[in-house]
Coordinates of N, CA and C in Angstrom, one line a residue:
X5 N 41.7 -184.3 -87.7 CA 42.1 -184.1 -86.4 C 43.4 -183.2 -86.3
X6 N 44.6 -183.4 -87.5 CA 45.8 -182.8 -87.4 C 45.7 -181.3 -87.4
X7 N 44.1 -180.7 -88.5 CA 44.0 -179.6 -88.5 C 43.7 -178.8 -87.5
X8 N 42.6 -179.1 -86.7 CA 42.6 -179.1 -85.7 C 43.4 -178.7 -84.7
X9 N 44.2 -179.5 -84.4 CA 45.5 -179.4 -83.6 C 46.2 -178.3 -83.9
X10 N 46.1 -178.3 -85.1 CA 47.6 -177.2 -85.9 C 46.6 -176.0 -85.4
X11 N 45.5 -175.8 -85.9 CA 44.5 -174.3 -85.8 C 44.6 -174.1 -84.2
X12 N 44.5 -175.2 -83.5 CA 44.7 -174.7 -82.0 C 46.1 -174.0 -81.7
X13 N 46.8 -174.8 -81.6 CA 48.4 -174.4 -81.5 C 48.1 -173.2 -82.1
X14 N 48.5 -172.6 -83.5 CA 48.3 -171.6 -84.0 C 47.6 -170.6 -82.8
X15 N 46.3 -170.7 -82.6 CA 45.9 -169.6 -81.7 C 46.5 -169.5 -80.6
X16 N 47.0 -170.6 -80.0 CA 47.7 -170.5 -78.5 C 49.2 -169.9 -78.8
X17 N 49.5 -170.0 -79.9 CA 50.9 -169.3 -79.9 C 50.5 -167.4 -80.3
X18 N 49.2 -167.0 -80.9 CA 49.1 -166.2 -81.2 C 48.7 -165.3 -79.9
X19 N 48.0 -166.3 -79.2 CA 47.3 -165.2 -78.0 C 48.8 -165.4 -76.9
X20 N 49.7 -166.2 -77.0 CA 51.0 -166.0 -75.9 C 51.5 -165.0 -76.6
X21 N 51.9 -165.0 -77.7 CA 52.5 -163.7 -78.4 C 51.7 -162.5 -77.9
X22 N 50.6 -162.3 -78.5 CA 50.1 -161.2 -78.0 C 50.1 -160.7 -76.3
X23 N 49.8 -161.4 -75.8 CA 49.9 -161.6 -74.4 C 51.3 -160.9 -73.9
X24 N 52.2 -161.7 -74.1 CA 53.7 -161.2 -73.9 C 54.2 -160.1 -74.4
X25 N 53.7 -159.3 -75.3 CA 53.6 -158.2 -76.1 C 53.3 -157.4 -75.4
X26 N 51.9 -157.9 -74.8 CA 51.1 -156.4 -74.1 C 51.5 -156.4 -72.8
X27 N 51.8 -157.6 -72.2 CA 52.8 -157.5 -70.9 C 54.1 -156.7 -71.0
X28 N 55.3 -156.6 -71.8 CA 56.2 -156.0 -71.6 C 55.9 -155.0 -71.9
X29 N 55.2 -154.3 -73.3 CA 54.7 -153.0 -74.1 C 53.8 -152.0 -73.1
X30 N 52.9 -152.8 -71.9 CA 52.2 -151.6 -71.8 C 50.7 -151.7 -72.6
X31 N 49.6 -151.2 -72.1 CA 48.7 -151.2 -72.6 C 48.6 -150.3 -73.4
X32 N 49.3 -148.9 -73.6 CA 49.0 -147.6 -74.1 C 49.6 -148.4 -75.2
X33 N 51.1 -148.4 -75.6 CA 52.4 -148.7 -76.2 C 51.4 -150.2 -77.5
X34 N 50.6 -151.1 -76.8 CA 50.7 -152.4 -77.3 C 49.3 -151.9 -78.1
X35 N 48.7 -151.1 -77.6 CA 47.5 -150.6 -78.4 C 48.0 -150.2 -79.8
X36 N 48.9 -149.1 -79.8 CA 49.2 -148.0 -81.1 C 50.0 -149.1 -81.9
X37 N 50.8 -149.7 -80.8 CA 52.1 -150.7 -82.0 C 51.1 -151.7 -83.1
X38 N 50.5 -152.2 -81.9 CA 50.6 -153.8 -82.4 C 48.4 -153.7 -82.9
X39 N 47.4 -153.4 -82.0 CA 46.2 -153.5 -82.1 C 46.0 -152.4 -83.2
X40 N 46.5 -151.3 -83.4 CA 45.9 -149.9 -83.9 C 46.5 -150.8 -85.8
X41 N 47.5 -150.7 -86.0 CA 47.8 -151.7 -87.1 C 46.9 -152.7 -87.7
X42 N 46.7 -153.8 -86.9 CA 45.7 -154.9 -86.6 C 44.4 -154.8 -87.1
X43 N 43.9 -153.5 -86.9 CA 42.8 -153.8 -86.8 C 42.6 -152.8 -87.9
X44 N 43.5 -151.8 -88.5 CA 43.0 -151.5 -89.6 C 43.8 -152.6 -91.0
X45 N 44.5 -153.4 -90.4 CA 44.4 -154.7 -91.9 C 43.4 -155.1 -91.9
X46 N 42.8 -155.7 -90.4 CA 41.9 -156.5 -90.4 C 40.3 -155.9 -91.1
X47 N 40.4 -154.9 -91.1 CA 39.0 -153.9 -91.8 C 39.6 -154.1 -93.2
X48 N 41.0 -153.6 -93.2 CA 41.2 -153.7 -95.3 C 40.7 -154.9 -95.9
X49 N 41.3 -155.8 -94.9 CA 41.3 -157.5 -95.6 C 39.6 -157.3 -95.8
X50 N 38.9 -157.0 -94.7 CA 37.1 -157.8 -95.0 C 36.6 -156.7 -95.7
X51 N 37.3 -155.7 -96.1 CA 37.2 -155.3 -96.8 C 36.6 -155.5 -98.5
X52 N 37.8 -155.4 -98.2 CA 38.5 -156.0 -100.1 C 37.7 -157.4 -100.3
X53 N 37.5 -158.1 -99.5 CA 37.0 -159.5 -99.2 C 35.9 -159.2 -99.9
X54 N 34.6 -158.4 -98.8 CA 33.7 -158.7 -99.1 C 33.0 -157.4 -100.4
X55 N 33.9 -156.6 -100.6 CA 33.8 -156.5 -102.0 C 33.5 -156.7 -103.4
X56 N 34.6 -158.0 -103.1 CA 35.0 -158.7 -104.4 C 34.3 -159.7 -104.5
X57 N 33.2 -160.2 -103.6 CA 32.2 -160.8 -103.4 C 30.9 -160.8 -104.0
X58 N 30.5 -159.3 -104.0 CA 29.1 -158.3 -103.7 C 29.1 -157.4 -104.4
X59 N 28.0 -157.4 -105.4 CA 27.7 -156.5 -106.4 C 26.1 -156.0 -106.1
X60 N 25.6 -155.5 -106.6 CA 24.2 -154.9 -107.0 C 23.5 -155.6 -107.8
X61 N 24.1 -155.9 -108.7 CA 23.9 -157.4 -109.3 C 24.3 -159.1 -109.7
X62 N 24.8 -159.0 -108.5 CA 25.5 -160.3 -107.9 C 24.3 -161.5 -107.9
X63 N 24.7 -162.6 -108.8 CA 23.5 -163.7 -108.3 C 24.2 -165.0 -107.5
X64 N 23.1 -165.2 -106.9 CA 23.1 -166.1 -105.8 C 22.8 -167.5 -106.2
X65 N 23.3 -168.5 -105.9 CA 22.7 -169.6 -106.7 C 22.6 -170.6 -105.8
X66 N 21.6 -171.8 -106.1 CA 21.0 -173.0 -105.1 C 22.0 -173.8 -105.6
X67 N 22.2 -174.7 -104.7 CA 22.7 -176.2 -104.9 C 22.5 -176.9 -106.3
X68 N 21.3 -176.6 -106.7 CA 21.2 -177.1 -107.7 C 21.5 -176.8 -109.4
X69 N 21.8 -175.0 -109.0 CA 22.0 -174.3 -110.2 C 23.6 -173.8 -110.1
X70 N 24.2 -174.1 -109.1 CA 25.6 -173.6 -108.9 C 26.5 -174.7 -109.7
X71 N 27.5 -173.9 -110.6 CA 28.8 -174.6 -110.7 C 30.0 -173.5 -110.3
X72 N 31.5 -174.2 -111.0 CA 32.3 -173.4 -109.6 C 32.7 -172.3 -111.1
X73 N 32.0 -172.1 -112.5 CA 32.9 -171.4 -113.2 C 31.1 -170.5 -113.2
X74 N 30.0 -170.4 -112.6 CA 29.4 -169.8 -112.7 C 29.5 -168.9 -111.1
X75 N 29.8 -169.2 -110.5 CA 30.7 -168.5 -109.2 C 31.6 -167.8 -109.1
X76 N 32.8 -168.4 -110.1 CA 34.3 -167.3 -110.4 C 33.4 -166.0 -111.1
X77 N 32.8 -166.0 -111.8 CA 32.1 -165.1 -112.9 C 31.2 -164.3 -112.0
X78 N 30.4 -164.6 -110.4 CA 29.9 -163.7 -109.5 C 30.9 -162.9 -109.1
X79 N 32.4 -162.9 -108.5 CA 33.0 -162.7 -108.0 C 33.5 -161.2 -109.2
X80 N 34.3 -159.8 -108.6 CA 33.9 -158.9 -109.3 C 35.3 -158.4 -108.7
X81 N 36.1 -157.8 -110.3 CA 37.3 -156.8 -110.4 C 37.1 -155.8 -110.0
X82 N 37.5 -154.8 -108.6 CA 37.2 -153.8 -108.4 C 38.9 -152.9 -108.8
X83 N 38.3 -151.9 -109.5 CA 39.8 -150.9 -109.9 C 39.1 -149.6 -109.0
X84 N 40.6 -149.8 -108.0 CA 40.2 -148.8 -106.6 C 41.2 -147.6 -107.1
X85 N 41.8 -147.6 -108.1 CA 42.9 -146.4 -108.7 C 44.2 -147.1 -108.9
X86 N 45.1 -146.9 -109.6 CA 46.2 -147.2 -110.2 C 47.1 -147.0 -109.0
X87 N 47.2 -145.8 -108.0 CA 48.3 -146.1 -107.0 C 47.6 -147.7 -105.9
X88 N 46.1 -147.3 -105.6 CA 46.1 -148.9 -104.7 C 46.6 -150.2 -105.3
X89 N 46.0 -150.3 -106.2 CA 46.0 -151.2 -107.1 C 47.3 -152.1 -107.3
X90 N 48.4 -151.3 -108.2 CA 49.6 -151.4 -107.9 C 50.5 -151.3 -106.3
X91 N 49.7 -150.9 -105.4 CA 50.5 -151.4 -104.1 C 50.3 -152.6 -103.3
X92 N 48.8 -153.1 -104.1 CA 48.3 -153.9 -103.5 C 48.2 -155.4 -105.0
X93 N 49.8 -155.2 -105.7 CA 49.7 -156.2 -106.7 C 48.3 -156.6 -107.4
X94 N 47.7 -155.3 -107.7 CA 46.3 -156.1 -108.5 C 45.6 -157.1 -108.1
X95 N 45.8 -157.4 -106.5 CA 45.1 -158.7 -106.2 C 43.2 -157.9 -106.1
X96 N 43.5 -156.8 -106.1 CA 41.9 -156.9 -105.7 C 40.9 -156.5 -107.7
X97 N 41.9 -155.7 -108.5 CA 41.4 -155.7 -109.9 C 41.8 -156.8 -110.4
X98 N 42.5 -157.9 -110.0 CA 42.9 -159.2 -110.5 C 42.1 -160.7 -110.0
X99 N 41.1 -160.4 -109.5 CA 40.0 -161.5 -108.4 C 39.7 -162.6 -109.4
X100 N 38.9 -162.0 -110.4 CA 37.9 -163.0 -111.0 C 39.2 -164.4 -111.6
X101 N 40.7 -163.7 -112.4 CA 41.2 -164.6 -112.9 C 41.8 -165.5 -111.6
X102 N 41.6 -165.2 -110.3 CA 42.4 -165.6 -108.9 C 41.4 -166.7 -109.0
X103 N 40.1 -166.4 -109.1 CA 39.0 -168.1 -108.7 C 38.6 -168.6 -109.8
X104 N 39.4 -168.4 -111.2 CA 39.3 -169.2 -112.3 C 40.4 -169.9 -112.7
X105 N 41.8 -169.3 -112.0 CA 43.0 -170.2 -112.3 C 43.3 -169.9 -110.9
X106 N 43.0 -170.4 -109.7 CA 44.0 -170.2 -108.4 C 45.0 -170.6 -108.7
X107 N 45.7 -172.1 -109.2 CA 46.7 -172.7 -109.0 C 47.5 -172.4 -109.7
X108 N 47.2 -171.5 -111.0 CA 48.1 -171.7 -111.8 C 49.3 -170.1 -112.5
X109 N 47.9 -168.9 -111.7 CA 48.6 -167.6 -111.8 C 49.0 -167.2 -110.7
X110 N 50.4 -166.6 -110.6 CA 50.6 -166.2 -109.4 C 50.4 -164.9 -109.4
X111 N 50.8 -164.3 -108.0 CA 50.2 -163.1 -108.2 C 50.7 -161.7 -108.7
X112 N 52.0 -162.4 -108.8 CA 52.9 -161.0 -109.5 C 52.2 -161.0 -111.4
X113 N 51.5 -161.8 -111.9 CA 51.0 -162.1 -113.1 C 49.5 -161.8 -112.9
X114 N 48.9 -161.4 -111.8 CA 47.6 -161.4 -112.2 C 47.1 -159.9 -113.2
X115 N 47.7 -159.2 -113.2 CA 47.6 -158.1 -114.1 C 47.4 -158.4 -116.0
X116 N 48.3 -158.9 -116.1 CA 48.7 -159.5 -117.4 C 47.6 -160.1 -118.0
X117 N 47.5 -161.3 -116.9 CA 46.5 -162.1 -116.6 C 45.1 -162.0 -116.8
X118 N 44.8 -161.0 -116.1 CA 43.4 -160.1 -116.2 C 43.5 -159.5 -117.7
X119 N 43.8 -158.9 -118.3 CA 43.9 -157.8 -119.2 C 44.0 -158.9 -120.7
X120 N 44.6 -160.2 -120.5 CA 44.4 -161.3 -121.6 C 43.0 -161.8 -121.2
X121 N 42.3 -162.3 -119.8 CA 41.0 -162.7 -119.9 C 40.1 -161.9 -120.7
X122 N 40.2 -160.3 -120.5 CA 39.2 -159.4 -121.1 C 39.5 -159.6 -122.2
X123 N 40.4 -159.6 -122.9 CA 40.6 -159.6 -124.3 C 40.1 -161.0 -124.9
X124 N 40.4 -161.5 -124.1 CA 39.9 -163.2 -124.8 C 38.6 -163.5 -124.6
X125 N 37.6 -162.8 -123.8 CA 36.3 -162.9 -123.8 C 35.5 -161.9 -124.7
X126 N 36.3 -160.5 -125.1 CA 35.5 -159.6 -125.8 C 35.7 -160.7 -127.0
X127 N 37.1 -160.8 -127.6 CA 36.8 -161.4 -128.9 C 35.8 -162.7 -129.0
X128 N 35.7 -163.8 -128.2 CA 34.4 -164.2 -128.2 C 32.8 -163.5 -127.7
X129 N 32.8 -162.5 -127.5 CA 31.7 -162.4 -127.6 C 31.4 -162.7 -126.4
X130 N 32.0 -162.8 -125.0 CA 31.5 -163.4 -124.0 C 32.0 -162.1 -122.5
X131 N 32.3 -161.6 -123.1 CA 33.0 -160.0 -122.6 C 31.6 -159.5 -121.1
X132 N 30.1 -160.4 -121.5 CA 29.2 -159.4 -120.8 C 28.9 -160.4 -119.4
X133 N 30.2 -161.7 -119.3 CA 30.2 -162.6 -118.2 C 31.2 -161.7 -117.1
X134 N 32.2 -161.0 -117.7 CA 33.0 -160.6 -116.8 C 32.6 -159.3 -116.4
X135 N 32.6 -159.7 -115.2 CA 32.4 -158.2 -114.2 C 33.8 -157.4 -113.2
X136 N 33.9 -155.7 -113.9 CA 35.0 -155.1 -113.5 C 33.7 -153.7 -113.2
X137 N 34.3 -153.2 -111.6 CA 33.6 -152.3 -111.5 C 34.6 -151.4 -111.2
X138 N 34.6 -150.0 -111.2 CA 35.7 -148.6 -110.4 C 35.3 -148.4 -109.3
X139 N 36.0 -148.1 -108.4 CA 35.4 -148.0 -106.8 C 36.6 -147.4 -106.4
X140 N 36.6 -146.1 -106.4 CA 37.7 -145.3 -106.1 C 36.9 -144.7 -104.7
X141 N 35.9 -144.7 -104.5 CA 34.8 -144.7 -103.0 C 34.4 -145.4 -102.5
X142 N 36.0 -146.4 -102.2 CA 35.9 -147.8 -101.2 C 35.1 -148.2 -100.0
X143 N 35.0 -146.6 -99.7 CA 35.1 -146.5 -97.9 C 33.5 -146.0 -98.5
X144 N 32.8 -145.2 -99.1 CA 31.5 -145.2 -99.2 C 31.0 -146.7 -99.7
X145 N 31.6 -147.4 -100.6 CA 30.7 -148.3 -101.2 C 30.7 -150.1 -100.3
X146 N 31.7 -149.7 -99.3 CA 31.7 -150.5 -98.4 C 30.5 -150.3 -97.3
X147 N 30.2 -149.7 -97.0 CA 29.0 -148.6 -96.4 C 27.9 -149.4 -97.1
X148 N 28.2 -149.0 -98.6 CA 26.5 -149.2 -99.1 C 26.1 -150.7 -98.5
X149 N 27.4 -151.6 -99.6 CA 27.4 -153.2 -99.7 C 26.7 -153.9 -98.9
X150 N 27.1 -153.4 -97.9 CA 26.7 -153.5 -96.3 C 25.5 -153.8 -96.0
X151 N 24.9 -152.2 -96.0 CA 23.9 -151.6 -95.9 C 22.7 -152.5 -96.9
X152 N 23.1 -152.5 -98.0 CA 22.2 -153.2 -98.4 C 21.5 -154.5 -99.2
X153 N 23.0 -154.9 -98.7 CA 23.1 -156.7 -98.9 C 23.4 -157.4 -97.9
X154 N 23.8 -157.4 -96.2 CA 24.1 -158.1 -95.6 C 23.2 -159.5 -95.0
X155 N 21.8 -158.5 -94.6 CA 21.1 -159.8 -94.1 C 19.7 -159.2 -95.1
X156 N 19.9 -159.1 -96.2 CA 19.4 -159.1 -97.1 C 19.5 -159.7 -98.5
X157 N 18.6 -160.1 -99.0 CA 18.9 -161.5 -100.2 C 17.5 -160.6 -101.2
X158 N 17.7 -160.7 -102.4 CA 17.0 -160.0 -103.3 C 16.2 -161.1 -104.4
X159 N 15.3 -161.3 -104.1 CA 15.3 -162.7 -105.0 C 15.0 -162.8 -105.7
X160 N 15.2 -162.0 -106.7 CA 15.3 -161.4 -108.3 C 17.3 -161.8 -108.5
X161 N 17.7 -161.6 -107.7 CA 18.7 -162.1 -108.1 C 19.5 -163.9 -107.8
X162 N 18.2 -165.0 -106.6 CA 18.4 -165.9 -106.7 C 18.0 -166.9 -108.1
X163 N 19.3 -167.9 -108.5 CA 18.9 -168.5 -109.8 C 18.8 -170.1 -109.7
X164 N 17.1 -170.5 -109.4 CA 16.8 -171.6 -109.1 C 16.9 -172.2 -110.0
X165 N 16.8 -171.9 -111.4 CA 17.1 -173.0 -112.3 C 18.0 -172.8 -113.5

């Protein structure tokens, strides 16, 4: 119930804030300041989200064949170029080690981090679990992902048993 509470609050303080914003600002003024900003994080974030999510060969798994270290292993390093990358602290080339050690790498370390997982899985032999793709044609491959995985499920790639 407390969460609850808190996620309400939260939004009622967010929509008075905004509210009071676009009351004193102006609708032109509150648009460019505050929405035009907004709404291109809010695209980066589900962006990068559903990215690092969704591959071409991404498997899907039942209740009964899912564990959480065969799930960190769906999830996929996108290297969008060395300037994003580094502006964006390698959180998005640094994913897979983020849902295999949440608690324990932070994020100014997930670079390091990543680049010892690869190393420690080639030398065993296990190098062909981790998935890193290049996607320097974010804005096209966002497009595809989309396009051809949203309300679509491939079931060559679901793993019933």
């Amino acid at each position: 119930m407390k969460d609850k509470l808190d996620g309400a609050l939260s939004v009622a303080v967010s929509v008075a804030t905004a509210g009071t914003l676009w009351h004193n600002m102006g609708t032109s003024d509150f648009a460019v300041v505050c929405m035009a900003p907004w709404t291109v994080m809010g695209f980066w974030l589900f962006m990068v989200t559903y990215l690092q999510h969704h591959s071409d060969d991404g498997k899907l798994y039942t209740d009964d064949t899912f564990t959480f270290e065969k799930g960190a292993f769906e999830t996929v390093d996108r290297d969008y170029g060395e300037g994003v990358n580094a502006l964006s602290h390698h959180m998005m080339d640094g994913h897979v080690i983020h849902h295999l050690f949440f608690t324990k790498v932070p994020h100014y370390r997930l670079h390091a981090a990543t680049q010892a997982l690869q190393k420690g899985m080639k030398e065993r032999g296990q190098d062909h679990l981790y998935k890193q793709i290049d996607t320097p044609d974010y804005t096209q491959e966002i497009v595809k992902q989309y396009y051809n995985n949203w309300f679509y499920v491939n079931e060559k790639n679901v793993v019933r048993e």
